[in-house]
Amino acid sequence: MSTIFIVEDELKLALVLEKYIQAAGYDALIFDRGDVVVDAVREHSPDLILLDIMLPNKDGIEVCKELRAFSDVPIIMVTAKVEEIDRLIGLELGADDYICKPFSPREVVARVKAILKRTTRIEPEKHSAALSSALILDHANFQAALNGTELDLTPIEFKILAALFGPPSAVLNRNALMEHMYSDHRAVSDRTVDSHVANLRKKLKLVNPDAEYIQPVYGVGYRYSEPS
Ligand code: CA
């Protein structure tokens, strides 16, 4: 059975969501503050998190950032202000969906189902690194080094880099990258893919400002290549 975390400090609302989520056949766990969520995720490995923004002790934005440093658990951010959604997307938190209050619990359950339906866990594909490359990938630990300098990548950025690095000079479109980014085949917007790629390119540039290792291919996607 899938377990859903409901992170919501309005108890009445949390209980309504719990009822609907349980009726849909899922387990639900309620958390009424932000600072306990990250540890609870490590402990319980939930299948999805409904994450309110305004929370006591630690807000949902901070919680989302901390989770994304080690986990690709699906996250639906919940905000009380519809105008905040654009700002949240701009923050590139790596959330999967956004819901604005007041919402219908039915709509929330529909979105939860839509995301979980795509949850078919597969082993991430392994790529072997070319020995002559400036880039070295450690798939077991999601770590990468460029020119001997370790890159500080999130798991998703690592997967993008590994996907692009795999086949020599292959161009991958955003859908293909999405497949590599998430083991559960979830669909995210092109903009989400682009923002992860943009962050990854920035980190590569920190090591070698003169090179453009990941190149956009107009109308298609992205390609990895090293300066000759
Ligand atoms: Ca709240």
Coordinates of N, CA and C and ligand atoms in Angstrom, one line a residue:
M1 N 0.8 -1.2 0.0 CA 0.0 0.0 0.0 C 0.9 1.2 0.0
S2 N 0.5 2.2 -0.8 CA 1.3 3.5 -0.8 C 1.0 4.3 0.4
T3 N 2.1 5.0 0.8 CA 1.9 5.9 2.0 C 2.1 7.3 1.6
I4 N 1.1 8.1 2.0 CA 1.1 9.5 1.6 C 1.4 10.3 2.9
F5 N 2.3 11.2 2.9 CA 2.5 12.2 4.0 C 1.7 13.4 3.8
I6 N 0.9 13.8 4.8 CA 0.1 15.0 4.7 C 0.8 16.0 5.7
V7 N 1.5 17.0 5.1 CA 2.2 17.9 6.0 C 1.4 19.2 6.0
E8 N 0.6 19.4 7.1 CA -0.4 20.4 7.1 C -0.7 20.8 8.6
D9 N -0.6 22.1 8.9 CA -0.8 22.4 10.3 C -2.2 22.8 10.7
E10 N -3.1 22.9 9.6 CA -4.5 23.1 9.9 C -5.1 21.7 10.1
L11 N -5.3 21.4 11.4 CA -5.7 20.0 11.7 C -7.0 19.6 11.0
K12 N -8.0 20.5 10.9 CA -9.3 20.1 10.3 C -9.0 19.7 8.8
L13 N -8.3 20.5 8.2 CA -8.0 20.3 6.8 C -7.2 19.0 6.6
A14 N -6.2 18.8 7.5 CA -5.4 17.6 7.4 C -6.3 16.3 7.6
L15 N -7.2 16.4 8.5 CA -8.1 15.3 8.8 C -9.0 15.0 7.6
V16 N -9.5 16.0 6.9 CA -10.3 15.8 5.7 C -9.5 15.1 4.6
L17 N -8.3 15.6 4.4 CA -7.4 15.0 3.4 C -7.2 13.6 3.8
E18 N -6.9 13.3 5.0 CA -6.6 11.9 5.5 C -7.8 11.0 5.1
K19 N -9.0 11.5 5.4 CA -10.1 10.7 5.2 C -10.3 10.3 3.7
Y20 N -10.1 11.3 2.8 CA -10.2 11.1 1.4 C -9.1 10.2 0.9
I21 N -7.9 10.4 1.4 CA -6.7 9.6 0.9 C -6.9 8.2 1.4
Q22 N -7.4 8.0 2.6 CA -7.6 6.6 3.0 C -8.7 5.9 2.3
A23 N -9.7 6.7 1.9 CA -10.8 6.2 1.2 C -10.4 5.7 -0.2
A24 N -9.3 6.4 -0.7 CA -8.8 6.0 -2.1 C -7.9 4.8 -2.0
G25 N -7.7 4.3 -0.8 CA -6.9 3.1 -0.6 C -5.4 3.3 -0.3
Y26 N -5.1 4.5 0.2 CA -3.7 4.7 0.6 C -3.6 4.9 2.1
D27 N -2.4 4.7 2.6 CA -2.1 5.0 4.0 C -1.8 6.5 4.1
A28 N -2.1 7.1 5.2 CA -1.8 8.5 5.4 C -1.2 8.8 6.7
L29 N -0.2 9.6 6.7 CA 0.5 10.1 8.0 C 0.4 11.6 8.0
I30 N 0.0 12.2 9.1 CA -0.1 13.6 9.2 C 1.0 14.2 10.0
F31 N 1.6 15.3 9.5 CA 2.6 16.0 10.2 C 2.2 17.5 10.3
D32 N 2.2 18.0 11.5 CA 1.7 19.4 11.7 C 2.8 20.5 11.8
R33 N 4.0 20.1 11.5 CA 5.1 21.0 11.5 C 6.2 20.6 10.6
G34 N 7.0 21.6 10.1 CA 8.0 21.3 9.1 C 9.2 20.6 9.5
D35 N 9.7 20.8 10.7 CA 11.0 20.4 11.1 C 11.2 18.9 11.3
V36 N 10.1 18.2 11.3 CA 10.2 16.7 11.6 C 10.1 15.9 10.3
V37 N 9.8 16.6 9.2 CA 9.4 15.9 7.9 C 10.6 15.2 7.3
V38 N 11.8 15.8 7.2 CA 12.9 15.2 6.5 C 13.3 13.9 7.2
D39 N 13.4 13.9 8.5 CA 13.8 12.7 9.2 C 12.7 11.6 9.0
A40 N 11.4 12.0 9.0 CA 10.3 11.0 8.8 C 10.4 10.4 7.4
V41 N 10.8 11.2 6.4 CA 10.9 10.7 5.1 C 12.0 9.7 5.0
R42 N 13.1 10.0 5.7 CA 14.2 9.0 5.7 C 13.8 7.7 6.3
E43 N 12.9 7.8 7.4 CA 12.5 6.7 8.1 C 11.5 5.8 7.4
H44 N 10.5 6.5 6.8 CA 9.3 5.8 6.3 C 9.3 5.7 4.8
S45 N 10.2 6.4 4.1 CA 10.1 6.4 2.6 C 8.7 6.4 2.0
P46 N 8.0 7.6 2.2 CA 6.7 7.7 1.7 C 6.7 7.6 0.2
D47 N 5.5 7.4 -0.4 CA 5.4 7.3 -1.8 C 5.0 8.7 -2.4
L48 N 4.5 9.6 -1.6 CA 4.2 10.9 -2.1 C 4.0 11.8 -0.8
I49 N 4.3 13.1 -1.0 CA 4.2 14.1 0.1 C 3.3 15.3 -0.4
L50 N 2.3 15.6 0.4 CA 1.5 16.8 0.2 C 2.1 17.8 1.2
L51 N 2.7 18.8 0.7 CA 3.5 19.7 1.5 C 3.0 21.1 1.5
D52 N 2.4 21.5 2.7 CA 1.9 22.9 2.8 C 3.1 23.8 2.9
I53 N 3.0 25.1 2.5 CA 4.1 26.0 2.5 C 4.3 26.6 3.9
M54 N 3.2 27.2 4.4 CA 3.3 27.9 5.7 C 3.1 26.8 6.8
L55 N 4.2 26.6 7.5 CA 4.3 25.5 8.5 C 5.0 26.0 9.7
P56 N 4.7 25.6 10.9 CA 5.5 26.0 12.1 C 6.9 25.3 12.0
N57 N 7.9 26.1 12.5 CA 9.3 25.6 12.7 C 10.1 25.6 11.5
K58 N 9.5 25.1 10.4 CA 10.3 25.1 9.1 C 9.3 25.1 8.0
D59 N 9.4 26.1 7.0 CA 8.4 26.2 6.0 C 8.6 25.1 4.9
G60 N 7.5 25.0 4.1 CA 7.5 23.9 3.1 C 8.6 24.1 2.0
I61 N 8.9 25.3 1.8 CA 10.0 25.5 0.7 C 11.3 25.0 1.2
E62 N 11.6 25.2 2.5 CA 12.9 24.7 3.0 C 12.9 23.2 3.1
V63 N 11.7 22.7 3.5 CA 11.6 21.2 3.6 C 11.8 20.6 2.2
C64 N 11.2 21.2 1.2 CA 11.3 20.7 -0.2 C 12.7 20.7 -0.6
K65 N 13.4 21.8 -0.4 CA 14.8 21.8 -0.7 C 15.7 20.7 -0.1
E66 N 15.4 20.6 1.2 CA 16.2 19.6 2.0 C 15.9 18.2 1.4
L67 N 14.6 17.9 1.1 CA 14.3 16.6 0.6 C 14.9 16.3 -0.7
R68 N 14.9 17.3 -1.6 CA 15.5 17.1 -3.0 C 17.0 16.9 -3.0
A69 N 17.6 17.2 -1.9 CA 19.1 16.9 -1.8 C 19.4 15.4 -1.7
F70 N 18.4 14.6 -1.3 CA 18.6 13.2 -1.3 C 17.5 12.3 -1.8
S71 N 16.4 12.9 -2.2 CA 15.2 12.1 -2.5 C 14.5 12.6 -3.7
D72 N 13.9 11.7 -4.5 CA 13.1 12.1 -5.6 C 11.6 11.7 -5.3
V73 N 11.3 11.6 -4.1 CA 9.9 11.3 -3.7 C 9.0 12.4 -4.3
P74 N 7.8 12.0 -5.0 CA 6.9 13.0 -5.5 C 6.4 14.0 -4.4
I75 N 6.5 15.3 -4.7 CA 6.0 16.3 -3.8 C 5.0 17.2 -4.5
I76 N 3.8 17.3 -3.8 CA 2.8 18.3 -4.2 C 2.8 19.4 -3.2
M77 N 3.2 20.6 -3.7 CA 3.2 21.8 -2.8 C 1.8 22.4 -2.7
V78 N 1.5 22.8 -1.5 CA 0.2 23.4 -1.2 C 0.3 24.8 -0.7
T79 N -0.3 25.7 -1.4 CA -0.1 27.1 -1.0 C -1.5 27.8 -0.8
A80 N -1.5 28.8 0.0 CA -2.8 29.5 0.3 C -3.0 30.6 -0.7
K81 N -1.9 30.9 -1.5 CA -2.0 32.1 -2.4 C -1.8 31.6 -3.8
V82 N -2.8 31.8 -4.7 CA -2.7 31.4 -6.1 C -1.5 32.1 -6.7
E83 N -1.3 33.4 -6.4 CA -0.3 34.2 -7.0 C 1.1 33.7 -6.6
E84 N 1.2 32.9 -5.6 CA 2.5 32.4 -5.2 C 3.0 31.3 -6.0
I85 N 2.1 30.7 -6.8 CA 2.6 29.5 -7.6 C 3.7 29.8 -8.6
D86 N 3.5 31.0 -9.3 CA 4.6 31.3 -10.2 C 5.9 31.5 -9.5
R87 N 5.9 32.2 -8.4 CA 7.1 32.4 -7.6 C 7.7 31.0 -7.2
L88 N 6.8 30.1 -6.8 CA 7.3 28.8 -6.4 C 8.0 28.1 -7.5
I89 N 7.3 28.1 -8.7 CA 7.9 27.5 -9.9 C 9.3 28.1 -10.2
G90 N 9.3 29.4 -10.1 CA 10.6 30.2 -10.3 C 11.7 29.8 -9.4
L91 N 11.4 29.3 -8.2 CA 12.4 28.9 -7.2 C 13.0 27.6 -7.6
E92 N 12.4 26.9 -8.6 CA 13.0 25.6 -9.1 C 13.2 24.6 -7.9
L93 N 12.2 24.4 -7.2 CA 12.3 23.5 -6.0 C 12.3 22.0 -6.4
G94 N 11.9 21.7 -7.6 CA 11.8 20.3 -8.0 C 10.5 19.7 -7.5
A95 N 9.5 20.5 -7.2 CA 8.2 19.9 -6.8 C 7.5 19.3 -8.1
D96 N 6.6 18.4 -7.9 CA 6.0 17.8 -9.0 C 4.7 18.4 -9.4
D97 N 4.0 19.1 -8.4 CA 2.8 19.7 -8.7 C 2.5 20.8 -7.7
Y98 N 1.6 21.7 -8.0 CA 1.2 22.7 -7.0 C -0.3 22.8 -6.9
I99 N -0.8 22.9 -5.7 CA -2.2 23.0 -5.5 C -2.5 24.3 -4.6
C100 N -3.5 25.0 -4.9 CA -3.8 26.2 -4.2 C -5.1 26.0 -3.3
K101 N -5.0 26.5 -2.1 CA -6.1 26.5 -1.2 C -7.1 27.6 -1.5
P102 N -8.4 27.5 -1.4 CA -9.0 26.3 -0.9 C -9.1 25.3 -2.1
F103 N -8.9 24.0 -1.8 CA -9.0 23.0 -2.9 C -10.1 22.0 -2.5
S104 N -10.5 21.2 -3.5 CA -11.5 20.2 -3.2 C -10.6 18.9 -2.9
P105 N -10.9 18.2 -1.8 CA -10.1 17.0 -1.5 C -10.2 16.0 -2.7
R106 N -11.3 16.0 -3.4 CA -11.3 15.1 -4.6 C -10.3 15.4 -5.6
E107 N -10.1 16.7 -5.8 CA -9.1 17.2 -6.8 C -7.7 16.7 -6.3
V108 N -7.5 16.9 -5.0 CA -6.1 16.5 -4.5 C -5.9 15.0 -4.7
V109 N -6.9 14.2 -4.4 CA -6.8 12.8 -4.5 C -6.6 12.4 -6.0
A110 N -7.2 13.1 -6.9 CA -7.0 12.9 -8.3 C -5.6 13.1 -8.7
R111 N -5.0 14.2 -8.2 CA -3.6 14.5 -8.6 C -2.7 13.5 -8.0
V112 N -3.0 13.1 -6.7 CA -2.1 12.1 -6.1 C -2.2 10.8 -6.9
K113 N -3.4 10.4 -7.3 CA -3.5 9.2 -8.1 C -2.7 9.3 -9.4
A114 N -2.8 10.4 -10.1 CA -2.2 10.6 -11.4 C -0.7 10.5 -11.2
I115 N -0.1 11.0 -10.1 CA 1.3 10.9 -9.9 C 1.7 9.5 -9.6
L116 N 0.9 8.9 -8.7 CA 1.3 7.5 -8.2 C 1.1 6.5 -9.3
K117 N 0.2 6.7 -10.2 CA 0.0 5.8 -11.3 C 1.2 5.6 -12.1
R118 N 2.0 6.6 -12.2 CA 3.3 6.5 -13.0 C 4.4 5.9 -12.1
T119 N 4.1 5.5 -10.9 CA 5.1 5.0 -10.0 C 5.4 3.6 -10.2
T120 N 6.2 3.3 -11.2 CA 6.7 1.9 -11.4 C 8.2 2.0 -11.3
R121 N 8.6 1.5 -10.2 CA 10.1 1.6 -9.9 C 10.9 0.7 -10.8
I122 N 11.9 1.3 -11.4 CA 12.8 0.5 -12.2 C 14.2 0.9 -11.7
E123 N 15.2 0.0 -11.9 CA 16.5 0.3 -11.6 C 17.1 1.3 -12.6
P124 N 17.7 2.3 -12.1 CA 18.3 3.3 -13.0 C 19.3 2.6 -13.9
E125 N 19.3 3.1 -15.2 CA 20.2 2.5 -16.1 C 21.7 2.8 -15.8
K126 N 22.5 1.9 -16.0 CA 24.0 2.1 -15.8 C 24.7 2.5 -17.1
H127 N 25.5 3.5 -17.0 CA 26.3 3.9 -18.1 C 27.8 3.8 -17.7
S128 N 28.6 3.3 -18.6 CA 30.0 3.3 -18.3 C 30.7 4.5 -18.8
A129 N 31.6 5.0 -18.0 CA 32.3 6.2 -18.4 C 33.5 5.9 -19.4
A130 N 33.7 6.7 -20.4 CA 34.8 6.6 -21.2 C 36.1 7.0 -20.5
L131 N 37.1 6.2 -20.6 CA 38.3 6.4 -19.7 C 39.0 7.7 -20.0
S132 N 38.9 8.2 -21.3 CA 39.6 9.4 -21.7 C 38.9 10.6 -21.3
S133 N 37.7 10.5 -20.8 CA 36.9 11.7 -20.6 C 37.3 12.5 -19.3
A134 N 37.0 13.8 -19.4 CA 37.2 14.7 -18.3 C 36.2 14.4 -17.2
L135 N 35.2 13.7 -17.5 CA 34.1 13.5 -16.5 C 34.1 12.0 -16.0
I136 N 34.1 11.9 -14.7 CA 34.0 10.6 -14.1 C 32.7 10.5 -13.3
L137 N 32.0 9.4 -13.5 CA 30.7 9.3 -12.8 C 30.8 8.1 -11.9
D138 N 30.3 8.3 -10.7 CA 30.2 7.2 -9.7 C 28.7 6.9 -9.5
H139 N 28.2 5.9 -10.2 CA 26.8 5.7 -10.2 C 26.3 5.2 -8.9
A140 N 27.1 4.5 -8.1 CA 26.7 3.9 -6.9 C 26.3 5.1 -5.9
N141 N 27.1 6.1 -5.9 CA 26.9 7.2 -5.0 C 26.4 8.5 -5.5
F142 N 26.0 8.5 -6.8 CA 25.4 9.7 -7.5 C 26.5 10.8 -7.4
Q143 N 27.7 10.5 -7.6 CA 28.7 11.5 -7.5 C 29.4 11.6 -8.9
A144 N 29.8 12.9 -9.2 CA 30.5 13.1 -10.5 C 31.7 14.0 -10.2
A145 N 32.8 13.8 -11.0 CA 33.9 14.7 -10.9 C 34.3 15.1 -12.3
L146 N 34.6 16.4 -12.5 CA 35.0 17.0 -13.8 C 36.4 17.5 -13.6
N147 N 37.3 17.0 -14.5 CA 38.7 17.4 -14.4 C 39.2 17.2 -13.0
G148 N 38.8 16.2 -12.3 CA 39.3 15.9 -11.0 C 38.6 16.6 -9.9
T149 N 37.7 17.5 -10.2 CA 37.0 18.3 -9.2 C 35.6 17.7 -9.0
E150 N 35.3 17.4 -7.7 CA 34.0 16.8 -7.5 C 32.9 17.9 -7.6
L151 N 31.8 17.5 -8.3 CA 30.7 18.3 -8.5 C 29.6 18.1 -7.4
D152 N 29.0 19.2 -7.0 CA 28.0 19.1 -5.9 C 26.6 19.0 -6.6
L153 N 26.3 17.8 -7.0 CA 25.0 17.6 -7.8 C 23.9 17.1 -6.9
T154 N 22.7 17.4 -7.2 CA 21.5 16.8 -6.7 C 21.4 15.4 -7.4
P155 N 20.6 14.5 -6.8 CA 20.5 13.2 -7.5 C 19.9 13.4 -8.9
I156 N 18.9 14.3 -9.1 CA 18.3 14.5 -10.4 C 19.4 15.1 -11.4
E157 N 20.2 16.0 -10.9 CA 21.2 16.6 -11.8 C 22.2 15.5 -12.2
F158 N 22.5 14.6 -11.3 CA 23.4 13.5 -11.6 C 22.8 12.6 -12.7
K159 N 21.5 12.3 -12.6 CA 20.9 11.4 -13.5 C 20.9 12.1 -14.9
I160 N 20.6 13.4 -15.0 CA 20.6 14.1 -16.3 C 22.0 14.0 -16.9
L161 N 23.0 14.3 -16.1 CA 24.4 14.2 -16.6 C 24.7 12.8 -17.1
A162 N 24.4 11.8 -16.3 CA 24.7 10.4 -16.7 C 23.9 10.0 -17.9
A163 N 22.7 10.5 -18.1 CA 22.0 10.2 -19.3 C 22.6 10.8 -20.6
L164 N 23.0 12.1 -20.4 CA 23.6 12.8 -21.6 C 25.0 12.2 -21.9
F165 N 25.7 11.8 -20.8 CA 27.0 11.3 -21.0 C 27.1 9.9 -21.6
G166 N 26.0 9.2 -21.4 CA 26.0 7.8 -21.8 C 26.4 7.6 -23.2
P167 N 25.5 7.8 -24.2 CA 25.9 7.5 -25.6 C 26.6 8.7 -26.1
P168 N 27.8 8.5 -26.8 CA 28.6 9.6 -27.3 C 27.8 10.6 -28.2
S169 N 27.9 11.8 -27.8 CA 27.3 12.9 -28.6 C 25.8 12.7 -28.9
A170 N 25.1 11.8 -28.2 CA 23.7 11.7 -28.5 C 22.9 12.9 -28.1
V171 N 21.9 13.2 -28.8 CA 21.0 14.3 -28.4 C 19.8 13.7 -27.7
L172 N 19.5 14.1 -26.5 CA 18.4 13.6 -25.8 C 17.3 14.7 -25.7
N173 N 16.1 14.4 -26.0 CA 15.0 15.3 -25.9 C 14.6 15.3 -24.4
R174 N 13.7 16.3 -24.1 CA 13.3 16.5 -22.7 C 12.5 15.3 -22.2
N175 N 11.7 14.6 -23.1 CA 11.0 13.4 -22.6 C 12.0 12.3 -22.2
A176 N 13.0 12.2 -23.0 CA 14.0 11.1 -22.7 C 14.7 11.4 -21.4
L177 N 15.0 12.7 -21.2 CA 15.7 13.1 -20.0 C 14.8 12.9 -18.8
M178 N 13.5 13.2 -19.0 CA 12.6 12.9 -17.9 C 12.6 11.5 -17.5
E179 N 12.6 10.6 -18.5 CA 12.7 9.2 -18.2 C 13.9 8.8 -17.3
H180 N 15.0 9.5 -17.6 CA 16.2 9.2 -16.8 C 16.2 9.9 -15.4
M181 N 15.5 11.0 -15.3 CA 15.5 11.8 -14.1 C 14.7 11.1 -13.0
Y182 N 13.6 10.5 -13.3 CA 12.7 9.9 -12.3 C 12.5 8.4 -12.6
S183 N 12.8 7.6 -11.6 CA 12.7 6.2 -11.7 C 11.2 5.8 -11.8
D184 N 10.3 6.7 -11.5 CA 8.9 6.3 -11.5 C 8.1 6.8 -12.8
H185 N 8.9 7.3 -13.8 CA 8.3 7.7 -15.0 C 7.3 8.8 -14.9
R186 N 7.4 9.6 -13.9 CA 6.5 10.7 -13.8 C 6.7 11.8 -14.8
A187 N 5.7 12.5 -15.2 CA 5.9 13.6 -16.2 C 6.0 14.9 -15.5
V188 N 7.0 15.7 -15.9 CA 7.1 17.0 -15.3 C 7.1 18.0 -16.5
S189 N 7.0 19.3 -16.3 CA 7.0 20.2 -17.4 C 8.3 20.3 -18.0
D190 N 8.4 20.7 -19.3 CA 9.6 21.0 -20.0 C 10.4 22.0 -19.2
R191 N 9.7 23.0 -18.6 CA 10.4 24.0 -17.8 C 11.1 23.4 -16.6
T192 N 10.6 22.4 -16.0 CA 11.3 21.8 -14.9 C 12.5 21.1 -15.4
V193 N 12.4 20.4 -16.5 CA 13.6 19.8 -17.1 C 14.7 20.8 -17.4
D194 N 14.2 21.9 -18.0 CA 15.2 23.0 -18.4 C 15.9 23.6 -17.2
S195 N 15.1 23.7 -16.1 CA 15.7 24.4 -14.9 C 16.7 23.4 -14.3
H196 N 16.5 22.1 -14.3 CA 17.5 21.2 -13.7 C 18.7 21.2 -14.6
V197 N 18.5 21.3 -15.9 CA 19.7 21.3 -16.8 C 20.4 22.6 -16.6
A198 N 19.7 23.7 -16.5 CA 20.4 25.0 -16.3 C 21.2 25.0 -15.0
N199 N 20.7 24.4 -13.9 CA 21.5 24.3 -12.7 C 22.8 23.4 -12.9
L200 N 22.6 22.3 -13.6 CA 23.7 21.4 -13.9 C 24.8 22.1 -14.7
R201 N 24.3 22.9 -15.7 CA 25.3 23.6 -16.6 C 26.1 24.6 -15.7
K202 N 25.4 25.3 -14.8 CA 26.1 26.3 -13.9 C 27.2 25.6 -13.1
K203 N 26.8 24.4 -12.6 CA 27.8 23.7 -11.8 C 29.0 23.2 -12.6
L204 N 28.8 22.8 -13.8 CA 29.9 22.4 -14.7 C 30.8 23.6 -15.0
K205 N 30.1 24.7 -15.2 CA 30.9 26.0 -15.5 C 31.7 26.4 -14.3
L206 N 31.3 26.1 -13.1 CA 32.1 26.5 -11.9 C 33.5 25.8 -12.0
V207 N 33.5 24.6 -12.6 CA 34.8 23.9 -12.7 C 35.6 24.3 -13.9
N208 N 34.9 24.5 -15.0 CA 35.5 24.9 -16.2 C 34.7 26.0 -16.9
P209 N 35.0 27.3 -16.6 CA 34.1 28.4 -17.1 C 34.2 28.5 -18.6
D210 N 35.3 28.0 -19.2 CA 35.5 28.2 -20.7 C 34.7 27.2 -21.5
A211 N 34.3 26.2 -20.9 CA 33.7 25.1 -21.8 C 32.2 25.0 -21.6
E212 N 31.5 24.6 -22.6 CA 30.0 24.3 -22.5 C 29.8 22.8 -22.8
Y213 N 29.8 22.1 -21.7 CA 29.8 20.6 -21.8 C 28.4 20.2 -22.2
I214 N 27.4 20.9 -21.7 CA 26.0 20.5 -22.1 C 25.5 21.6 -23.1
Q215 N 25.2 21.1 -24.3 CA 24.8 22.1 -25.3 C 23.3 21.9 -25.6
P216 N 22.5 23.0 -25.7 CA 21.2 22.9 -26.1 C 21.2 22.6 -27.7
V217 N 20.3 21.8 -28.1 CA 20.2 21.6 -29.6 C 18.8 22.1 -29.9
Y218 N 18.8 23.1 -30.7 CA 17.6 23.9 -30.9 C 16.4 23.0 -31.4
G219 N 15.3 23.0 -30.7 CA 14.1 22.3 -31.2 C 14.2 20.8 -30.8
V220 N 15.3 20.4 -30.2 CA 15.4 18.9 -30.0 C 15.6 18.7 -28.5
G221 N 16.7 19.1 -27.9 CA 17.0 18.8 -26.5 C 18.4 19.2 -26.1
Y222 N 19.1 18.3 -25.6 CA 20.5 18.6 -25.1 C 21.4 17.5 -25.5
R223 N 22.7 17.9 -25.5 CA 23.8 16.9 -25.8 C 25.0 17.2 -24.9
Y224 N 25.7 16.2 -24.6 CA 27.0 16.4 -23.8 C 28.1 16.2 -24.8
S225 N 29.0 17.2 -24.7 CA 30.3 16.9 -25.5 C 31.4 17.7 -24.8
E226 N 32.6 17.2 -24.9 CA 33.7 17.9 -24.3 C 34.5 18.6 -25.3
P227 N 35.1 19.8 -24.9 CA 35.9 20.5 -25.8 C 37.1 19.7 -26.3
S228 N 37.4 19.8 -27.5 CA 38.5 19.0 -28.0 C 39.8 19.8 -28.0
Ligands
CA1 CA -0.3 26.1 6.9

